[in-house]
Steps between C-alpha positions, in 0.01 A plus 500: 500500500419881549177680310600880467305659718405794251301248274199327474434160466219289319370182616611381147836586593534821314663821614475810430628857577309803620391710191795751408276798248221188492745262359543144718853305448385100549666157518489195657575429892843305585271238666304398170853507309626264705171279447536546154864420489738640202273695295588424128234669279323791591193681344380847568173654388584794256569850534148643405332203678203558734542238832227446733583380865479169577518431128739280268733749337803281422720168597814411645675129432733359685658191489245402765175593392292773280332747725278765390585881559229665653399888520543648875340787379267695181650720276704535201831337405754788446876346481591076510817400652672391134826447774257178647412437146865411398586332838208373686742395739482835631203376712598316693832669553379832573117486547459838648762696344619415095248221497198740490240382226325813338309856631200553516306864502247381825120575358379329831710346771283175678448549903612123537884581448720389752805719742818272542392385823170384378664346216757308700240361733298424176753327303684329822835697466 
């Protein structure tokens, strides 16, 4: 299993891109997908939203478990992926790329996020 290099990492398993115009892209890792097994429900917080990091902002089922969706970062919630909305599946086929959970305009960005490297060592992978 491969973490993009590009991204950061969570120790809640969350990724997220660099800030394009202060806007973050974020989703969950292909490690913690695979934990979760298929994903079959999915909940986003809503465009509008304020997340904190570290925070509960939404949930993701599988036919596994429930797991909580946590905030990698603060800010505002400026698009949701309605494409994961429709096929949570997406998740766990393409975590990094069409599996992306919503964006995020980055108010403050916590000092305790992870690089790939640190991440794999981190999660094992």
């Amino acid at each position: 299993m491969s973490n993009p290099q590009q991204l950061r990492y969570s120790k809640e398993h969350e990724w997220l891109t660099a800030a394009e115009e202060g806007v973050s892209t974020i989703g969950i890792t292909e490690y913690a997908a695979n934990a979760l097994g298929d994903v079959v429900y999915v909940q986003l917080p809503e465009v509008g939203d304020t997340v904190t990091a570290g925070e509960t902002c939404g949930e993701l089922e599988s036919t596994k478990s429930v797991s909580d969706l946590y905030a990698p970062v603060t800010g505002e919630v400026t698009e949701t992926n309605q494409d994961v909305v429709d096929d949570p599946s997406l998740v766990n086929s393409a975590p990094f790329e069409g599996g992306w959970l919503f964006k995020v305009r980055v108010a403050e960005e916590p000092g305790d996020l992870l690089t790939a490297d640190e991440y794999a060592a981190f999660s094992g992978n």
